[in-house]
């Protein structure tokens, strides 16, 4: 049957959530990101239909450095392997071409063969492997923490550029993998997410892209790692969120061991995949 793709309306949220829940049982978040996703005038919340039935969804997002980011790609199980994901990717490529965007990216679980295979068909390739860590704040007494203050755009670029290599090129907030370049650093700074402690000379990218009630997120930290983690726990506790999340390159054993000795637990291995729009599709 023919598959059509179009922008979804906010009134179609419940149908979209139904597709999400069927595709990734229990891990849905669309309901909590709906306000952001449906109000994005640049990147559409896409729906794939067979006839009148919504069978697949995907959010098209343009990141601050004009990378096209494909997220929340889900196809209802009974409609998988029938070309629905392919149609959503095709739309992703044609939207990118229309906007003159050159680079495409997405993330998926390191062991998610269907998703990675589909991405490879469109010319995306593994650009980095990462491990997500979580620290439960349940019953945790907030520690004393150093004062961290937000910095401006120029200082953010100066502080974060030297960390890009160690982080293998990506800063991750809510599993959104953003290339560590000046456009992204400036956007983080404008959002007040680049924080420094003058006391220990520590720097972090800290905050959320969305899902503010579920966690606080450390995208990058350097200097006094304990000072950074203490600050994250303190702010997370004040906000009443259940956990702190941090992401480390899969090969960075030192950073992972610092997270684990503080009490973080490994929660999943992820890969970011990217490619040039000129070569995809
Ligand atoms: C990943 C997903 C979106 C693919 O959607 P889909 O509509 O089944 O994809 P398509 O039918 O267009 O498949 C296109 C190609 O992808 C690859 N592919 C899809 N499913 C696959 C599977 N189970 N195993 C191996 N390759 C697979 C194949 O190369 C396939 O081409 P083929 O059918 O000619 O062999 C779907 O499996 C899904 O919703 N999974 C659960 C949610 C998820 O993992 N989302 C990914 C982002 S985290």
Tab-separated table of C-alpha atoms and ligand atoms in Angstrom:
chain	number	residue	atom	x	y	z
A	1	UNK	CA	0.000	0.000	0.000
A	2	UNK	CA	1.176	3.540	-0.724
A	3	UNK	CA	2.878	5.369	2.125
A	4	UNK	CA	2.423	9.121	2.423
A	5	UNK	CA	4.356	11.419	4.755
A	6	UNK	CA	3.240	14.802	6.056
A	7	UNK	CA	3.668	17.136	9.022
A	8	UNK	CA	1.510	16.066	11.971
A	9	UNK	CA	-0.886	18.431	13.713
A	10	UNK	CA	-0.870	18.837	17.509
A	11	UNK	CA	-4.351	17.292	17.549
A	12	UNK	CA	-2.758	14.063	16.262
A	13	UNK	CA	-0.505	13.688	19.320
A	14	UNK	CA	-2.436	10.763	20.812
A	15	UNK	CA	-2.150	8.760	17.585
A	16	UNK	CA	1.581	9.529	17.432
A	17	UNK	CA	2.023	8.414	21.060
A	18	UNK	CA	0.203	5.187	20.222
A	19	UNK	CA	2.740	4.498	17.438
A	20	UNK	CA	5.638	5.374	19.743
A	21	UNK	CA	4.394	3.163	22.577
A	22	UNK	CA	3.868	0.213	20.255
A	23	UNK	CA	7.367	0.565	18.760
A	24	UNK	CA	9.382	1.070	21.980
A	25	UNK	CA	7.265	-0.255	24.788
A	26	UNK	CA	7.583	1.715	28.005
A	27	UNK	CA	10.293	4.141	26.882
A	28	UNK	CA	8.144	6.778	25.250
A	29	UNK	CA	8.757	10.462	25.741
A	30	UNK	CA	6.816	12.095	22.900
A	31	UNK	CA	4.027	13.229	25.194
A	32	UNK	CA	6.570	15.144	27.270
A	33	UNK	CA	8.343	16.706	24.293
A	34	UNK	CA	5.183	17.375	22.284
A	35	UNK	CA	5.035	21.089	23.042
A	36	UNK	CA	8.591	21.566	21.749
A	37	UNK	CA	8.265	19.174	18.816
A	38	UNK	CA	4.923	20.395	17.497
A	39	UNK	CA	5.789	24.090	17.859
A	40	UNK	CA	9.079	23.789	15.909
A	41	UNK	CA	8.471	25.929	12.829
A	42	UNK	CA	11.699	24.739	11.130
A	43	UNK	CA	11.698	21.005	11.799
A	44	UNK	CA	8.451	19.136	11.339
A	45	UNK	CA	6.978	16.372	13.463
A	46	UNK	CA	6.419	13.918	10.624
A	47	UNK	CA	3.829	11.186	10.288
A	48	UNK	CA	3.801	8.315	7.778
A	49	UNK	CA	0.366	7.028	6.747
A	50	UNK	CA	-0.941	4.028	4.902
A	51	UNK	CA	-4.382	5.206	3.849
A	52	UNK	CA	-5.776	7.055	6.864
A	53	UNK	CA	-3.748	5.125	9.415
A	54	UNK	CA	-0.722	6.664	11.118
A	55	UNK	CA	1.940	3.943	11.061
A	56	UNK	CA	5.235	5.776	11.610
A	57	UNK	CA	6.625	8.974	13.125
A	58	UNK	CA	9.879	10.926	13.062
A	59	UNK	CA	10.938	14.355	14.254
A	60	UNK	CA	13.054	16.457	11.911
A	61	UNK	CA	15.273	18.848	13.846
A	62	UNK	CA	17.876	21.364	12.733
A	63	UNK	CA	20.659	21.648	15.321
A	64	UNK	CA	22.460	24.948	16.016
A	65	UNK	CA	25.286	24.126	13.577
A	66	UNK	CA	22.738	23.299	10.852
A	67	UNK	CA	23.114	19.557	11.176
A	68	UNK	CA	19.851	17.808	10.295
A	69	UNK	CA	19.001	15.589	13.258
A	70	UNK	CA	16.552	12.707	12.854
A	71	UNK	CA	14.953	11.702	16.138
A	72	UNK	CA	12.008	9.774	17.531
A	73	UNK	CA	11.882	7.493	14.480
A	74	UNK	CA	9.290	4.823	15.221
A	75	UNK	CA	7.291	2.451	13.051
A	76	UNK	CA	4.379	0.450	14.479
A	77	UNK	CA	5.534	-3.209	14.720
A	78	UNK	CA	2.859	-4.610	12.399
A	79	UNK	CA	3.986	-2.126	9.711
A	80	UNK	CA	7.735	-2.630	10.053
A	81	UNK	CA	9.799	-3.959	7.167
A	82	UNK	CA	7.371	-2.487	4.632
A	83	UNK	CA	9.314	0.625	3.689
A	84	UNK	CA	7.795	3.065	6.209
A	85	UNK	CA	11.136	3.942	7.855
A	86	UNK	CA	12.618	4.361	4.379
A	87	UNK	CA	9.863	6.839	3.425
A	88	UNK	CA	10.535	8.862	6.581
A	89	UNK	CA	14.268	8.933	5.744
A	90	UNK	CA	13.472	10.057	2.208
A	91	UNK	CA	11.460	12.939	3.625
A	92	UNK	CA	14.353	13.748	5.969
A	93	UNK	CA	16.712	13.968	2.985
A	94	UNK	CA	14.360	16.072	0.884
A	95	UNK	CA	13.668	18.503	3.753
A	96	UNK	CA	17.439	18.837	4.239
A	97	UNK	CA	18.028	19.524	0.562
A	98	UNK	CA	15.271	22.149	0.567
A	99	UNK	CA	16.978	23.901	3.487
A	100	UNK	CA	20.449	23.616	1.949
A	101	UNK	CA	21.639	21.491	4.858
A	102	UNK	CA	24.812	19.518	4.277
A	103	UNK	CA	25.159	17.134	7.234
A	104	UNK	CA	22.719	14.580	8.627
A	105	UNK	CA	22.936	12.710	11.927
A	106	UNK	CA	20.992	10.478	14.299
A	107	UNK	CA	21.744	8.200	17.248
A	108	UNK	CA	20.728	4.701	18.033
A	109	UNK	CA	21.492	1.945	20.514
A	110	UNK	CA	24.778	0.238	19.708
A	111	UNK	CA	22.915	-3.023	19.285
A	112	UNK	CA	19.915	-1.664	17.359
A	113	UNK	CA	20.524	-3.476	14.075
A	114	UNK	CA	17.314	-2.394	12.260
A	115	UNK	CA	17.898	1.282	12.958
A	116	UNK	CA	21.623	1.257	12.127
A	117	UNK	CA	21.081	-0.796	8.965
A	118	UNK	CA	18.441	1.643	7.742
A	119	UNK	CA	20.732	4.606	8.511
A	120	UNK	CA	23.603	2.948	6.604
A	121	UNK	CA	21.342	2.465	3.588
A	122	UNK	CA	21.061	6.262	3.511
A	123	UNK	CA	24.833	6.727	3.729
A	124	UNK	CA	25.104	7.485	7.446
A	125	UNK	CA	27.990	5.853	9.265
A	126	UNK	CA	29.141	5.456	12.851
A	127	UNK	CA	30.748	8.728	13.988
A	128	UNK	CA	31.186	7.913	17.672
A	129	UNK	CA	30.348	5.379	20.367
A	130	UNK	CA	29.262	6.466	23.826
A	131	UNK	CA	28.070	5.061	27.133
A	132	UNK	CA	25.233	6.684	29.044
A	133	UNK	CA	25.450	6.772	32.846
A	134	UNK	CA	22.707	7.399	35.372
A	135	UNK	CA	22.846	8.312	39.042
A	136	UNK	CA	19.656	7.892	41.046
A	137	UNK	CA	18.930	10.789	43.397
A	138	UNK	CA	16.553	8.704	45.455
A	139	UNK	CA	17.486	9.197	49.111
A	140	UNK	CA	20.623	11.162	48.240
A	141	UNK	CA	21.571	14.033	50.542
A	142	UNK	CA	22.562	17.003	48.380
A	143	UNK	CA	26.294	17.666	48.816
A	144	UNK	CA	28.014	20.980	49.413
A	145	UNK	CA	28.936	22.243	45.970
A	146	UNK	CA	31.151	24.901	44.503
A	147	UNK	CA	29.493	27.860	42.823
A	148	UNK	CA	29.208	27.397	39.081
A	149	UNK	CA	28.324	30.405	36.953
A	150	UNK	CA	27.276	30.646	33.301
A	151	UNK	CA	29.777	32.127	30.864
A	152	UNK	CA	29.298	34.120	27.668
A	153	UNK	CA	29.721	32.858	24.123
A	154	UNK	CA	33.383	33.770	23.609
A	155	UNK	CA	34.513	32.205	26.874
A	156	UNK	CA	32.392	29.124	26.168
A	157	UNK	CA	34.181	28.629	22.834
A	158	UNK	CA	37.596	29.109	24.442
A	159	UNK	CA	36.833	26.637	27.252
A	160	UNK	CA	35.065	23.935	25.267
A	161	UNK	CA	37.069	23.749	22.027
A	162	UNK	CA	40.044	22.055	23.736
A	163	UNK	CA	37.685	19.406	25.165
A	164	UNK	CA	36.244	18.338	21.811
A	165	UNK	CA	38.883	15.726	21.123
A	166	UNK	CA	38.536	14.088	24.515
A	167	UNK	CA	34.765	13.911	24.008
A	168	UNK	CA	35.308	12.481	20.516
A	169	UNK	CA	33.580	15.432	18.959
A	170	UNK	CA	30.125	15.309	20.518
A	171	UNK	CA	28.364	16.839	23.513
A	172	UNK	CA	25.250	14.871	24.443
A	173	UNK	CA	22.146	16.297	26.112
A	174	UNK	CA	19.057	14.091	26.280
A	175	UNK	CA	20.669	11.776	23.735
A	176	UNK	CA	20.949	14.636	21.281
A	177	UNK	CA	24.486	14.390	19.921
A	178	UNK	CA	25.739	17.850	19.056
A	179	UNK	CA	29.058	18.391	17.273
A	180	UNK	CA	31.461	20.261	19.508
A	181	UNK	CA	31.994	23.348	17.359
A	182	UNK	CA	31.632	27.087	17.890
A	183	UNK	CA	28.014	27.250	16.662
A	184	UNK	CA	27.013	24.671	19.240
A	185	UNK	CA	29.155	26.189	22.028
A	186	UNK	CA	27.551	29.585	21.392
A	187	UNK	CA	24.063	28.075	21.497
A	188	UNK	CA	24.885	26.312	24.786
A	189	UNK	CA	26.181	29.614	26.194
A	190	UNK	CA	23.069	31.540	25.098
A	191	UNK	CA	20.998	28.939	26.950
A	192	UNK	CA	23.128	29.352	30.099
A	193	UNK	CA	24.417	25.791	29.885
A	194	UNK	CA	28.177	26.444	29.936
A	195	UNK	CA	29.146	26.718	33.584
A	196	UNK	CA	32.469	27.341	35.299
A	197	UNK	CA	33.666	27.171	38.843
A	198	UNK	CA	36.363	29.815	39.326
A	199	UNK	CA	37.300	28.006	42.559
A	200	UNK	CA	38.528	24.742	41.005
A	201	UNK	CA	38.738	25.888	37.382
A	202	UNK	CA	36.106	23.321	36.423
A	203	UNK	CA	33.892	23.619	33.370
A	204	UNK	CA	30.749	21.810	32.405
A	205	UNK	CA	27.959	21.772	29.858
A	206	UNK	CA	24.979	21.123	32.047
A	207	UNK	CA	21.202	21.281	31.661
A	208	UNK	CA	18.557	19.730	29.461
A	209	UNK	CA	17.403	19.974	25.885
A	210	UNK	CA	14.010	18.718	27.049
A	211	UNK	CA	12.407	16.340	29.602
A	212	UNK	CA	13.363	18.680	32.469
A	213	UNK	CA	11.301	16.720	34.986
A	214	UNK	CA	13.060	13.413	34.288
A	215	UNK	CA	16.731	14.312	34.872
A	216	UNK	CA	19.508	16.859	34.798
A	217	UNK	CA	22.210	16.135	32.250
A	218	UNK	CA	25.985	16.556	32.209
A	219	UNK	CA	27.063	16.745	28.559
A	220	UNK	CA	30.678	17.701	29.229
A	221	UNK	CA	32.780	18.090	32.352
A	222	UNK	CA	36.440	18.860	32.941
A	223	UNK	CA	38.708	20.088	35.697
A	224	UNK	CA	37.436	18.926	39.068
A	225	UNK	CA	35.131	16.104	38.014
A	226	UNK	CA	33.892	15.604	41.569
A	227	UNK	CA	33.069	19.321	41.810
A	228	UNK	CA	31.043	19.029	38.588
A	229	UNK	CA	29.170	15.929	39.758
A	230	UNK	CA	28.490	17.466	43.192
A	231	UNK	CA	27.005	20.501	41.491
A	232	UNK	CA	24.824	18.336	39.226
A	233	UNK	CA	23.544	16.330	42.199
A	234	UNK	CA	22.820	19.492	44.170
A	235	UNK	CA	20.881	21.106	41.314
A	236	UNK	CA	19.104	17.858	40.462
A	237	UNK	CA	18.034	17.459	44.093
A	238	UNK	CA	16.817	21.058	44.252
A	239	UNK	CA	14.781	20.531	41.097
A	240	UNK	CA	13.349	17.287	42.460
A	241	UNK	CA	14.331	15.176	39.437
A	242	UNK	CA	14.911	11.442	39.929
A	243	UNK	CA	18.362	11.224	38.336
A	244	UNK	CA	21.510	12.773	36.921
A	245	UNK	CA	22.538	11.542	33.469
A	246	UNK	CA	26.021	11.824	31.950
A	247	UNK	CA	27.484	10.499	28.709
A	248	UNK	CA	31.084	9.447	28.143
A	249	UNK	CA	32.931	8.209	25.054
A	250	UNK	CA	32.984	4.420	25.084
A	251	UNK	CA	36.795	4.423	25.020
A	252	UNK	CA	37.298	6.984	27.800
A	253	UNK	CA	37.980	4.645	30.688
A	254	UNK	CA	39.205	7.423	32.984
A	255	UNK	CA	35.984	9.402	32.683
A	256	UNK	CA	33.858	6.276	33.045
A	257	UNK	CA	35.731	5.198	36.122
A	258	UNK	CA	35.308	8.674	37.671
A	259	UNK	CA	31.553	8.413	37.052
A	260	UNK	CA	31.362	4.892	38.474
A	261	UNK	CA	33.358	5.671	41.588
A	262	UNK	CA	31.000	8.569	42.262
A	263	UNK	CA	28.044	6.149	42.074
A	264	UNK	CA	26.854	6.412	38.463
A	265	UNK	CA	25.741	3.196	36.763
A	266	UNK	CA	26.205	2.376	33.067
A	267	UNK	CA	22.776	2.540	31.431
A	268	UNK	CA	23.321	1.777	27.770
A	269	UNK	CA	25.692	2.033	24.831
A	270	UNK	CA	24.810	4.375	22.010
A	271	UNK	CA	26.233	5.343	18.671
A	272	UNK	CA	25.919	8.564	16.755
A	273	UNK	CA	25.752	8.106	12.998
A	274	UNK	CA	26.289	10.877	10.481
A	275	UNK	CA	26.771	11.513	6.791
A	276	UNK	CA	26.750	14.143	4.074
A	277	UNK	CA	23.335	14.900	2.574
A	278	UNK	CA	24.933	15.037	-0.884
A	279	UNK	CA	25.805	11.384	-0.517
A	280	UNK	CA	22.664	10.081	1.220
A	281	UNK	CA	19.439	8.817	-0.302
B	1	LIG	C1	14.158	1.047	12.895
B	1	LIG	C2	12.747	1.141	12.303
B	1	LIG	C3	12.277	2.587	12.350
B	1	LIG	C4	12.820	0.682	10.830
B	1	LIG	O1	11.579	0.961	10.211
B	1	LIG	P1	10.965	0.037	9.051
B	1	LIG	O2	9.752	0.723	8.529
B	1	LIG	O3	10.821	-1.356	9.507
B	1	LIG	O4	12.141	0.134	7.964
B	1	LIG	P2	12.038	-0.265	6.426
B	1	LIG	O5	10.944	-1.241	6.165
B	1	LIG	O6	12.001	0.985	5.620
B	1	LIG	O7	13.452	-0.992	6.254
B	1	LIG	C5	14.464	-0.486	5.440
B	1	LIG	C6	15.720	-1.284	5.629
B	1	LIG	O8	16.215	-1.176	6.977
B	1	LIG	C7	16.816	-2.415	7.353
B	1	LIG	N1	16.039	-3.069	8.404
B	1	LIG	C8	14.822	-2.744	8.869
B	1	LIG	N2	14.455	-3.589	9.843
B	1	LIG	C9	15.440	-4.472	9.990
B	1	LIG	C10	15.656	-5.576	10.849
B	1	LIG	N3	14.720	-5.959	11.741
B	1	LIG	N4	16.810	-6.248	10.746
B	1	LIG	C11	17.761	-5.892	9.849
B	1	LIG	N5	17.611	-4.832	9.010
B	1	LIG	C12	16.470	-4.134	9.079
B	1	LIG	C13	16.787	-3.291	6.117
B	1	LIG	O9	17.950	-3.025	5.376
B	1	LIG	C14	15.565	-2.774	5.417
B	1	LIG	O10	15.555	-3.032	4.039
B	1	LIG	P3	14.907	-4.435	3.541
B	1	LIG	O11	13.581	-4.604	4.232
B	1	LIG	O12	14.785	-4.231	2.070
B	1	LIG	O13	15.885	-5.494	3.927
B	1	LIG	C15	11.765	0.213	13.055
B	1	LIG	O14	12.340	-1.076	13.152
B	1	LIG	C16	11.383	0.688	14.454
B	1	LIG	O15	10.478	1.511	14.631
B	1	LIG	N6	12.063	0.149	15.459
B	1	LIG	C17	11.749	0.474	16.853
B	1	LIG	C18	12.126	1.905	17.224
B	1	LIG	C19	13.580	2.213	16.922
B	1	LIG	O16	14.463	1.396	17.135
B	1	LIG	N7	13.842	3.409	16.385
B	1	LIG	C20	15.187	3.780	15.946
B	1	LIG	C21	15.746	4.976	16.558
B	1	LIG	S1	16.221	4.812	18.263
